[in-house]
Short mmCIF file of C-alpha atoms and ligand atoms in Angstrom, two decimals:
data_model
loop_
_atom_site.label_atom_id
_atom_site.label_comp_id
_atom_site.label_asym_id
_atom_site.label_seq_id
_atom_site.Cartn_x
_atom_site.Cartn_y
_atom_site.Cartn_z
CA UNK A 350 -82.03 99.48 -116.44
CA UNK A 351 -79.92 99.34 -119.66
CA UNK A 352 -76.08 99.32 -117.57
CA UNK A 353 -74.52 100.23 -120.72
CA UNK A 354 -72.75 103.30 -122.26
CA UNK A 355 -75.35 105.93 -123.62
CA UNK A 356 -75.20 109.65 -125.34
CA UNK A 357 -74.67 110.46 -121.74
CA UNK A 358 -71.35 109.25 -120.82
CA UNK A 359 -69.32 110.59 -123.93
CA UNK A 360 -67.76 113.67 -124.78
CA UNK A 361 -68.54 114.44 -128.66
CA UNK A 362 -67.25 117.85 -128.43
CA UNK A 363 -65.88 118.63 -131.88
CA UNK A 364 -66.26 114.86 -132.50
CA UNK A 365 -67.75 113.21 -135.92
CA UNK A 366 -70.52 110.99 -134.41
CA UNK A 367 -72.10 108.31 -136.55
CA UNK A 368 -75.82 108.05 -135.62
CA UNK A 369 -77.59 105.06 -136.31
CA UNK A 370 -81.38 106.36 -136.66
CA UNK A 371 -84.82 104.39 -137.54
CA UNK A 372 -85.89 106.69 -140.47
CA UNK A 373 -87.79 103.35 -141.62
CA UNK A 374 -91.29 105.35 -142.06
CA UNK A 375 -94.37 105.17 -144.43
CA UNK A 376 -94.25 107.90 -147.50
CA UNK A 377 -96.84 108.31 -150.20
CA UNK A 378 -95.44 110.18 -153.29
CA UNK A 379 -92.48 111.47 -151.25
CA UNK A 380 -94.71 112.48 -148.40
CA UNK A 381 -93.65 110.69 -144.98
CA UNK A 382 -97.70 109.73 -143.62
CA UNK A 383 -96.58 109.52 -140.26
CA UNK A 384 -93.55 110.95 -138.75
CA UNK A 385 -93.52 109.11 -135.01
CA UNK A 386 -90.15 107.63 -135.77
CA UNK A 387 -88.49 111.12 -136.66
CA UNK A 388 -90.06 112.63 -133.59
CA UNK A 389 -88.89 109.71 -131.31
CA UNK A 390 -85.16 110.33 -132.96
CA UNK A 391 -85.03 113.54 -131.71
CA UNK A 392 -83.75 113.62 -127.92
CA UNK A 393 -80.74 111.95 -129.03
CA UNK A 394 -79.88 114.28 -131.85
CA UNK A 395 -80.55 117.51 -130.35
CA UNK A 396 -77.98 116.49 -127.31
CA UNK A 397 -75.24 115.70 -129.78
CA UNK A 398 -75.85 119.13 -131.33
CA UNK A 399 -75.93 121.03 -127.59
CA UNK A 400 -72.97 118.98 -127.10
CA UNK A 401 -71.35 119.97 -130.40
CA UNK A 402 -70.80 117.25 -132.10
CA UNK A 403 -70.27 116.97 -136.09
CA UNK A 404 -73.78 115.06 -136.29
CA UNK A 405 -73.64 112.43 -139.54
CA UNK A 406 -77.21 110.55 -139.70
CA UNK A 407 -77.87 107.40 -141.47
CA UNK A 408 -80.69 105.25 -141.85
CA UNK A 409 -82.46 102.45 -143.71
CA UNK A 410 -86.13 103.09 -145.84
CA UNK A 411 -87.98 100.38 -147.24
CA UNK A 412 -86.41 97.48 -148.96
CA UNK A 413 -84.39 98.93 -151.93
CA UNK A 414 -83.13 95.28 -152.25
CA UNK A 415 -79.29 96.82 -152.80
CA UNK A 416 -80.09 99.24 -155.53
CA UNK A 417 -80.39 103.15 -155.63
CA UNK A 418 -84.54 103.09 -156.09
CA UNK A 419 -85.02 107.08 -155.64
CA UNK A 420 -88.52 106.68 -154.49
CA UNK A 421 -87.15 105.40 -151.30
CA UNK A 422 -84.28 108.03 -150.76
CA UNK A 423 -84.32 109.75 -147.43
CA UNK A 424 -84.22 112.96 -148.69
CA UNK A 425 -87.78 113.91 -147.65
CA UNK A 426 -86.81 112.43 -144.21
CA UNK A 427 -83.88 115.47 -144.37
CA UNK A 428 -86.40 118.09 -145.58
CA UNK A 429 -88.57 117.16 -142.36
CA UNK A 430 -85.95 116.87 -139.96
CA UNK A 431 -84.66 120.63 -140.57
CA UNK A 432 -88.18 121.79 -139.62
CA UNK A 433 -88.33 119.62 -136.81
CA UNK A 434 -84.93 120.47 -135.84
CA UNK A 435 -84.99 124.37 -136.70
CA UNK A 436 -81.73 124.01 -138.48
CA UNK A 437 -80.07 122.83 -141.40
CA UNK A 438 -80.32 119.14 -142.18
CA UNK A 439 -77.73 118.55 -145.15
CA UNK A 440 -78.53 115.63 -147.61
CA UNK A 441 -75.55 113.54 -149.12
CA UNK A 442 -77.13 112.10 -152.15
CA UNK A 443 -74.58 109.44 -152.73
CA UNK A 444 -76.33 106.32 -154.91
CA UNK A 445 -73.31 104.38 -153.13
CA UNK A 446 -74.17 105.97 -149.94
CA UNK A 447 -70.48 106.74 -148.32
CA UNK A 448 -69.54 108.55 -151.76
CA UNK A 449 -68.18 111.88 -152.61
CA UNK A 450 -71.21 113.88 -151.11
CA UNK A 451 -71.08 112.08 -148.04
CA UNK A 452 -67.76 112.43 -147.89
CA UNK A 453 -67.33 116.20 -148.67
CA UNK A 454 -70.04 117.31 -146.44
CA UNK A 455 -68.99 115.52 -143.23
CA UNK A 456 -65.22 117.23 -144.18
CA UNK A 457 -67.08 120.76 -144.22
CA UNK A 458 -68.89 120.11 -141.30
CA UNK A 459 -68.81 122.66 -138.12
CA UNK A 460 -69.40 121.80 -134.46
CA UNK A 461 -72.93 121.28 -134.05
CA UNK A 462 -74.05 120.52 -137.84
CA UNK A 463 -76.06 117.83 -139.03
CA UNK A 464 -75.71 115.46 -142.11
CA UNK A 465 -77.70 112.71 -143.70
CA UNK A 466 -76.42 110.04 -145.67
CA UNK A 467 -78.54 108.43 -148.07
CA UNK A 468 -80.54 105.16 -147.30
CA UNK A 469 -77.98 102.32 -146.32
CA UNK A 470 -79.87 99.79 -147.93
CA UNK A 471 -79.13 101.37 -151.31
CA UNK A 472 -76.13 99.10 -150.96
CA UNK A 473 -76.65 95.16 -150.54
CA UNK A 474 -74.08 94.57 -147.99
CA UNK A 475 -76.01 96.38 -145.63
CA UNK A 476 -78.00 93.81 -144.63
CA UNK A 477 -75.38 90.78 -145.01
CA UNK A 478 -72.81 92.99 -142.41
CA UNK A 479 -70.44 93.07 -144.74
CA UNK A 480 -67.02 93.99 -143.82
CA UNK A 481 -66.21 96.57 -146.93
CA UNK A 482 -69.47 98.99 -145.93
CA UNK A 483 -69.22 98.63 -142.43
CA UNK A 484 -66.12 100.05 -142.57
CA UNK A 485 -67.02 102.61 -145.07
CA UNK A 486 -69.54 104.03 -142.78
CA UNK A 487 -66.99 103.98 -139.58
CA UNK A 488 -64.47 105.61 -141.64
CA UNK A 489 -66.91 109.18 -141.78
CA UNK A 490 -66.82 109.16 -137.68
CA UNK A 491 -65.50 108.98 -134.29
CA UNK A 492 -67.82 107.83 -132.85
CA UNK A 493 -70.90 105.53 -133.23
CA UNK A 494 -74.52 106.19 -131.66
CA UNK A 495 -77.09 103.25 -131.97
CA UNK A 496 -80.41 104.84 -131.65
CA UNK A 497 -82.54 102.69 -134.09
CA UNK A 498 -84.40 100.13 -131.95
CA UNK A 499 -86.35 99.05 -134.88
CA UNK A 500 -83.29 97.05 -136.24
CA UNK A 501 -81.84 95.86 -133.20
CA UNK A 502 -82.57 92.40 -133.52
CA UNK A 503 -80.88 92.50 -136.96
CA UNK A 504 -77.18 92.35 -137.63
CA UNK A 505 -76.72 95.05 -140.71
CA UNK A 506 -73.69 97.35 -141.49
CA UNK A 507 -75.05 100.26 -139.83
CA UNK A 508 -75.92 98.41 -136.71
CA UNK A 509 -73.37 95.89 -136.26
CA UNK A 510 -70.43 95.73 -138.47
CA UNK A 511 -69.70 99.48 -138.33
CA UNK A 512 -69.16 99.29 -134.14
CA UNK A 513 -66.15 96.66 -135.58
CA UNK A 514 -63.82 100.04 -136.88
CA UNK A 515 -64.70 102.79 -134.63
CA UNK A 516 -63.31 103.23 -131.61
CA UNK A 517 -66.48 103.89 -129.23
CA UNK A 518 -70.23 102.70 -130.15
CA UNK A 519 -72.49 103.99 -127.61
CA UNK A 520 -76.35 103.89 -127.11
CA UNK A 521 -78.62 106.42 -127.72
CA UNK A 522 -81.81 107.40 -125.66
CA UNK A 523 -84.42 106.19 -127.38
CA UNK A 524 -82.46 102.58 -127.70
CA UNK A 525 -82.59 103.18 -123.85
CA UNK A 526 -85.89 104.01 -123.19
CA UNK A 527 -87.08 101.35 -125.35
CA UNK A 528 -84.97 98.58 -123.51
CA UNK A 529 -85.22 100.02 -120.22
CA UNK A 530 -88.99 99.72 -120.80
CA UNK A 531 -89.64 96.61 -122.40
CA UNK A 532 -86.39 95.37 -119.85
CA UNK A 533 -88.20 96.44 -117.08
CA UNK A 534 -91.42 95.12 -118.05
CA UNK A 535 -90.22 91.59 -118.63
CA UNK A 536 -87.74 91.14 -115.74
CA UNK A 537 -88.92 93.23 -112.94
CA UNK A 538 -92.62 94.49 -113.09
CA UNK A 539 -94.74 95.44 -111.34
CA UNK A 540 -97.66 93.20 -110.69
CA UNK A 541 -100.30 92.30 -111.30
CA UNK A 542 -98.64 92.02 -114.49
CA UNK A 543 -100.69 91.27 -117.90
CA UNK A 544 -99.73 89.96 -121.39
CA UNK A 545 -102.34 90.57 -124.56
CA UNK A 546 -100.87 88.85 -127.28
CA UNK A 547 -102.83 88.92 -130.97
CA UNK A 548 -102.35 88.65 -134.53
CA UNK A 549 -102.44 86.30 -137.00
CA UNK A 550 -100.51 83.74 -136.21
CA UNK A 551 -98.95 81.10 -133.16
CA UNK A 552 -96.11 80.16 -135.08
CA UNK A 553 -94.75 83.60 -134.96
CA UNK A 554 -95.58 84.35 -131.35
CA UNK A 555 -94.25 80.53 -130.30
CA UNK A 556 -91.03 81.86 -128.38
CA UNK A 557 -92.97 85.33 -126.76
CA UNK A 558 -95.95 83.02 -124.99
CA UNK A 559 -92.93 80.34 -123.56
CA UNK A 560 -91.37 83.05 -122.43
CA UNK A 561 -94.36 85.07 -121.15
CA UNK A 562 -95.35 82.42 -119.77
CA UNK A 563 -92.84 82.47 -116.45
CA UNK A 564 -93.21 85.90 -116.25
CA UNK A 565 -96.74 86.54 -116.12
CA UNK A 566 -99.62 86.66 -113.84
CA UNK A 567 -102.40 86.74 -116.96
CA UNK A 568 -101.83 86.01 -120.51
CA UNK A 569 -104.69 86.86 -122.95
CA UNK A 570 -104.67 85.48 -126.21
CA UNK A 571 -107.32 86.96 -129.20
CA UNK A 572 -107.03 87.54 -133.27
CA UNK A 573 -106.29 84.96 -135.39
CA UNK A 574 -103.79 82.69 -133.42
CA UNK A 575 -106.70 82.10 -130.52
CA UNK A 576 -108.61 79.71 -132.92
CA UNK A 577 -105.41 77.31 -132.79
CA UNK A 578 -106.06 77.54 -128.91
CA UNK A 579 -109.31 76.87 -129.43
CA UNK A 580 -109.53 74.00 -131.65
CA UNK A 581 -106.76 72.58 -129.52
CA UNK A 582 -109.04 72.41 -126.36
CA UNK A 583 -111.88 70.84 -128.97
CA UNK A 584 -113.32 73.76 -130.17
CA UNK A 585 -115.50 73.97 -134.14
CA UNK A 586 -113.32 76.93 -135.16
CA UNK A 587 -115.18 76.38 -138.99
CA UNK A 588 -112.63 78.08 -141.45
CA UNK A 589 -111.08 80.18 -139.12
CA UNK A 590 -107.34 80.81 -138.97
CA UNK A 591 -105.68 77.76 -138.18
CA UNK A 592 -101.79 76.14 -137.73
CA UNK A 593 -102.64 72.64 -137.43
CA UNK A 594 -98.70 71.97 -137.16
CA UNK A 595 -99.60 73.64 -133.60
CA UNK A 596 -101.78 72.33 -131.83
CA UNK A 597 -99.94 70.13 -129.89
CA UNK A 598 -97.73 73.28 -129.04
CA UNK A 599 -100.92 74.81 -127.87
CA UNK A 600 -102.39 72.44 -126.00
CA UNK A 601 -98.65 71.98 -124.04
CA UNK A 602 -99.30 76.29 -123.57
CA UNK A 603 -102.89 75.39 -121.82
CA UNK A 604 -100.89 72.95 -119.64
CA UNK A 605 -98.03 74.65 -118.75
CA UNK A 606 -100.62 77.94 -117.82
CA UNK A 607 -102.46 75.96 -115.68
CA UNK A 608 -99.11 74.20 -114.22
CA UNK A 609 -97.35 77.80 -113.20
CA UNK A 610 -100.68 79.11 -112.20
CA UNK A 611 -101.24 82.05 -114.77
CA UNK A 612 -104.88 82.98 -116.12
CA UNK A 613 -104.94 82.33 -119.64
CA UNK A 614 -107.89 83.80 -121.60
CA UNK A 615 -109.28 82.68 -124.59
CA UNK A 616 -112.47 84.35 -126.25
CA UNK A 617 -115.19 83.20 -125.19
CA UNK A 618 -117.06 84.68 -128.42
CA UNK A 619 -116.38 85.30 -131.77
CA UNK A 620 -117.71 88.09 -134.53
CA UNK A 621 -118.06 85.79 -137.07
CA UNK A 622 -118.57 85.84 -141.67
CA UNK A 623 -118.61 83.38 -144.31
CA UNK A 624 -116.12 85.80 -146.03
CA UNK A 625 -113.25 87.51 -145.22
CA UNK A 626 -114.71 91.13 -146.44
CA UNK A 627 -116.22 93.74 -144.47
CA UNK A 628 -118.90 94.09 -146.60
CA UNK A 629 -119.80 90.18 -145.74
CA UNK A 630 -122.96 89.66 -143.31
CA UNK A 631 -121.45 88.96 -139.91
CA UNK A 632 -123.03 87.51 -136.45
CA UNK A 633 -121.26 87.16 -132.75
CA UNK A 634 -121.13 83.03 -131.98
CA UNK A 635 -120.94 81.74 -128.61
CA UNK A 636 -119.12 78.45 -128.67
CA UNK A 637 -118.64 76.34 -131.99
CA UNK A 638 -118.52 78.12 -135.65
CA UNK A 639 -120.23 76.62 -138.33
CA UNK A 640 -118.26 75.16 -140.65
CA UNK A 641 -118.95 77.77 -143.66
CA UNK A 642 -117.82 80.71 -140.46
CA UNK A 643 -114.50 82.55 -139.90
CA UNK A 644 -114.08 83.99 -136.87
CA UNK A 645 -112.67 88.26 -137.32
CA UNK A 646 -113.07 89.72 -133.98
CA UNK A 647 -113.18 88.59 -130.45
CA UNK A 648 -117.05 89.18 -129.68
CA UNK A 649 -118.39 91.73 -127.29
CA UNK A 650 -118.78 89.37 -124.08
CA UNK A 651 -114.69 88.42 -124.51
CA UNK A 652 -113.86 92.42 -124.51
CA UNK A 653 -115.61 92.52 -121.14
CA UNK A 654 -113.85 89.75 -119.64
CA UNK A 655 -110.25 91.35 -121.20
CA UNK A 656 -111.64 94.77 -120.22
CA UNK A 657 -112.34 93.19 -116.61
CA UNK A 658 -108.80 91.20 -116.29
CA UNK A 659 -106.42 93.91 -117.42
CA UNK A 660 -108.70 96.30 -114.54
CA UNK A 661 -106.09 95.81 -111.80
CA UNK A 662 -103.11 95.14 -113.46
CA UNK A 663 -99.92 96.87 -112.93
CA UNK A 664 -97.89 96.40 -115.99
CA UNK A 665 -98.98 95.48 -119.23
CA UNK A 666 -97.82 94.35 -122.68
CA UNK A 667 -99.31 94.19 -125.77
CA UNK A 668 -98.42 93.05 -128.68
CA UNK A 669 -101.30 91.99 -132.21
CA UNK A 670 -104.52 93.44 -132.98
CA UNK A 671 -107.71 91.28 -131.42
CA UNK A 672 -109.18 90.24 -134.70
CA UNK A 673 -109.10 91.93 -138.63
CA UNK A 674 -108.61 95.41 -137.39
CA UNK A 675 -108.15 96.57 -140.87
CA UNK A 676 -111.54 96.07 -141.67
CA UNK A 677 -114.22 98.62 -139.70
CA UNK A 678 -116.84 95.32 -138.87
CA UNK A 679 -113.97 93.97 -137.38
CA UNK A 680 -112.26 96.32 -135.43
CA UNK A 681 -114.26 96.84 -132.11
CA UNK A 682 -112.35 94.21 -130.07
CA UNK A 683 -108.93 95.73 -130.74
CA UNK A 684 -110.33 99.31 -129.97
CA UNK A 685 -111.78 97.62 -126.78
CA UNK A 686 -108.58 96.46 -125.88
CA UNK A 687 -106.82 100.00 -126.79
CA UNK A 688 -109.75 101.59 -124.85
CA UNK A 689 -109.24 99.31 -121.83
CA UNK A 690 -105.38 100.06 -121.50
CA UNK A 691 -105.85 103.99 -121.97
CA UNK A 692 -107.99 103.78 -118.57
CA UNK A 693 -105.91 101.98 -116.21
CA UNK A 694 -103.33 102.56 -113.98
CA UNK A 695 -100.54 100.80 -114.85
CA UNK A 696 -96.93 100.73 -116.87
CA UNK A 697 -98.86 100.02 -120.77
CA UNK A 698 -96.58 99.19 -123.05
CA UNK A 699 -97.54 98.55 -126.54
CA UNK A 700 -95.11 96.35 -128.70
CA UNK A 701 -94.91 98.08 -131.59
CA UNK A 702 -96.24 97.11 -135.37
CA UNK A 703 -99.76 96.80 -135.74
CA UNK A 704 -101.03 97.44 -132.10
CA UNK A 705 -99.35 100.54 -131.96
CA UNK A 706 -100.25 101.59 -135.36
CA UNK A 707 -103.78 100.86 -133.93
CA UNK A 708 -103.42 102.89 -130.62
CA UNK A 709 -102.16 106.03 -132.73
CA UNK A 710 -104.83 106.05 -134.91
CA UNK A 711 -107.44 105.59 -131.95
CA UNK A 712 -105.97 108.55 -130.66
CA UNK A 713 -104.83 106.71 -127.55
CA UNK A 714 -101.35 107.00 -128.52
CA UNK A 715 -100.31 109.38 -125.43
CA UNK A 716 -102.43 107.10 -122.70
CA UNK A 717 -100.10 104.37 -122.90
CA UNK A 718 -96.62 104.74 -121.10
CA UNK A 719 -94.38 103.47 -123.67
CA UNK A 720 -95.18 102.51 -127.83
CA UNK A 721 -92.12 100.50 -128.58
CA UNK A 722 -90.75 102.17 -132.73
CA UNK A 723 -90.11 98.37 -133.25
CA UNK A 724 -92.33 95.97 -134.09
CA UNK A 725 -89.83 92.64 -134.95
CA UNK A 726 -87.33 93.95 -132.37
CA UNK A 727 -89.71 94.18 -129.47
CA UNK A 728 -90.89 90.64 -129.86
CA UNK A 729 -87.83 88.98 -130.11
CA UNK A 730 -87.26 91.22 -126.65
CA UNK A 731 -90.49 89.69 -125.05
CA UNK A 732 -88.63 86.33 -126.45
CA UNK A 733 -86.16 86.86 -124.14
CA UNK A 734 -83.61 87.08 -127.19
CA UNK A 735 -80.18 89.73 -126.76
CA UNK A 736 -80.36 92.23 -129.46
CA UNK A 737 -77.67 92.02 -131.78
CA UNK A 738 -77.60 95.73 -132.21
CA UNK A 739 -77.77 96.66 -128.82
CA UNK A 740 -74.98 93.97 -127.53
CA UNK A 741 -72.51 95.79 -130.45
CA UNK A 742 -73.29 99.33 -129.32
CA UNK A 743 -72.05 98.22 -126.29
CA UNK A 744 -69.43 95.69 -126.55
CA UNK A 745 -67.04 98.09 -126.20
P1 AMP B 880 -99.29 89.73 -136.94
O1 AMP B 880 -98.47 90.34 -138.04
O2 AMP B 880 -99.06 88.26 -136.76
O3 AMP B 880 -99.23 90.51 -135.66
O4 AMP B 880 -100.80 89.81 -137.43
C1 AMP B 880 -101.47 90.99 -137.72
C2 AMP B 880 -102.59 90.67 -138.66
O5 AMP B 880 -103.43 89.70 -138.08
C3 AMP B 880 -103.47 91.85 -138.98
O6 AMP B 880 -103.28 92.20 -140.32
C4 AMP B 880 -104.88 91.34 -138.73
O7 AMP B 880 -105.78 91.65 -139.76
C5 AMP B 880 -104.68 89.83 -138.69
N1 AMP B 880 -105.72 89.15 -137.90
C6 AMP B 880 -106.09 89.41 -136.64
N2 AMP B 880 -107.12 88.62 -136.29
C7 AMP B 880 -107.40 87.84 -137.34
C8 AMP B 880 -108.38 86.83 -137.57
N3 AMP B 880 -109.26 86.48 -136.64
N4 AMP B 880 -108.38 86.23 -138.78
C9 AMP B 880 -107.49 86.59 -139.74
N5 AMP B 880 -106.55 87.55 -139.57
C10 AMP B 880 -106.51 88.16 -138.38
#
């Protein structure tokens, strides 16, 4: 459990409170395509409004790179907040963010009221946590809720900086569901407990499978960072996804598994092309890969065995698709995987980014006990890394 301050343990009544949201989602001319990260922001905002607090919103989208770029301004994340909400969501439409909008609506506000400020990275300190904007945003509140888990391992502005100038900086709940889960997970589960780790590559994932690695009972490895593990242990991988620069890493990973006594699965067959296209031929390969072959997918006898290990397990994590997910030829062994978690009894948390994108659109997305709204920020949790934006919240 997250022993920290949350929404819970303050009194906002008549307060300004700062909320730090993750309004980060996808839009398509100015339509937001999927809305999970609004809907997860909710619990947090509706208590601050039953508690009466002045709520003031603010949030990054996209990577404006500093400048006002209008096509990613949050006002169509205001728009769909008041329906969500069933009240009025005002917009600030400051270019400079904490500008005279900003400033005049949070002065008008009433108990209970709700404000957004336009997209914090509009301005380029944002991201460097520089003093001048930090202070900027604390100086429209009282206080300072941190509910955007998707930046936590960052150190921005309107994370970090901000909690420097206001007096309290709490947590909100999803922050604390996300932690407690992925906390819980990592440092007390319940076992058997199993680790599916994909994607594209090791060298991104180094830190997560050390870690993993004295934690877990099983640790299965598939996508594109399995043929590393597989020409390690002498495997023809053909022109499959490869780091050679990790090898060695990988073959120390097969030693220490063996060494702590943890199952570590490998495919033991590949969906295989000669190009990376899905409208390539393709064949399943037992073994070696010619040398013209790429491997795409873990085959159909490796979603059995992953099928069969993750049967009994108690607590799982997942985080990277099984093989080119994007493409439909390739896509069976992470729908396997997504399949095999929806029918087991056990804590399933999915580490955001790709595999949860992938669980939502399976339609799996309420089997699993937890989908973590941060991709980057739940890994460097599995890493065993403090948050930067939780330890500010809560350094007070
Ligand atoms: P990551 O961002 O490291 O989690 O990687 C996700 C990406 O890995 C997805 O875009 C997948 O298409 C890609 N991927 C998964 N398996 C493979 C593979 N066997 N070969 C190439 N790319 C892969």
């Amino acid at each position: 459990m997250l022993n920290k301050k949350s929404v819970d343990d303050i009194n906002v009544k008549g307060k300004k409170v700062l909320v730090r949201c993750d309004f980060n989602v996808p839009l398509q001319d100015g339509k937001i395509t999927d809305e999970n990260r609004l809907v997860a922001a909710l619990p947090t905002i509706k208590k601050l409004i039953a508690d009466g607090g002045k709520v003031i919103l603010c949030s990054h989208l996209g990577k404006p790179k500093g400048e006002p770029k209008p096509e990613l301004s949050l006002a169509p994340v205001a728009k769909r907040l008041a329906e969500l909400l069933g009240q009025e969501v005002k917009f600030a439409a400051d270019p400079e963010v904490v500008g005279p909008n900003a400033k005049a609506a949070v002065e008008a506000m009433k108990d209970g009221e709700v404000v957004l400020i336009e997209n914090t990275r509009y301005r380029a300190e944002e991201t460097k946590n520089g003093e001048a904007f930090s202070k900027e945003l604390a100086s429209l509140a009282d206080v300072f809720v941190n509910d955007a888990f998707g930046t936590a391992h960052r150190a921005h502005c309107s994370n970090v900086g901000v909690t420097q100038f206001i007096d309290t900086a709490v947590v909100g709940y999803l922050m604390q569901k996300e932690i407690d889960f992925l906390g819980n997970a990592v440092n007390n589960p319940e076992r058997p407990f199993v680790a599916i780790l994909g994607g594209s590559k090791v060298s991104s994932k180094i830190s997560v499978i050390k870690n993993l690695l004295d934690k877990v009972d099983t640790l299965i490895i598939g996508g594109g960072m399995s043929f590393t593990f597989a020409k390690a242990k002498g495997q023809e991988i053909g022109k499959s996804l490869v780091e050679e620069d990790f090898l060695e890493y990988s073959k120390e990973m097969i030693e220490k598994a063996k060494a702590k006594g943890v199952k570590l699965l490998l495919p033991v067959d590949t969906v295989a092309s000669k190009e990376f296209s899905n409208d390539a031929p393709f064949r399943v390969v037992e073994g070696s890969l010619a040398a013209d072959e790429m491997g795409l997918d873990i085959g159909p006898k490796t979603q059995i065995l992953y099928a069969d290990a993750l049967k009994d397990a108690k607590t799982v994590v997942w985080n990277g698709p099984m093989g080119v997910f994007e493409m439909s030829n390739f896509a069976a062994g992470t729908v396997a995987v997504a399949k095999a978690l929806a029918e087991i009894d056990a804590t399933t948390i999915i580490g955001g980014g790709d595999s949860a994108a992938a669980v939502n659109i399976l339609g799996y997305g309420d089997k699993m006990t937890h989908i973590s709204t941060g991709g980057g920020a739940s890994l460097e949790f599995l890493e065993g890394k403090e948050l930067p934006g939780v330890v500010a919240a809560n350094d007070k």
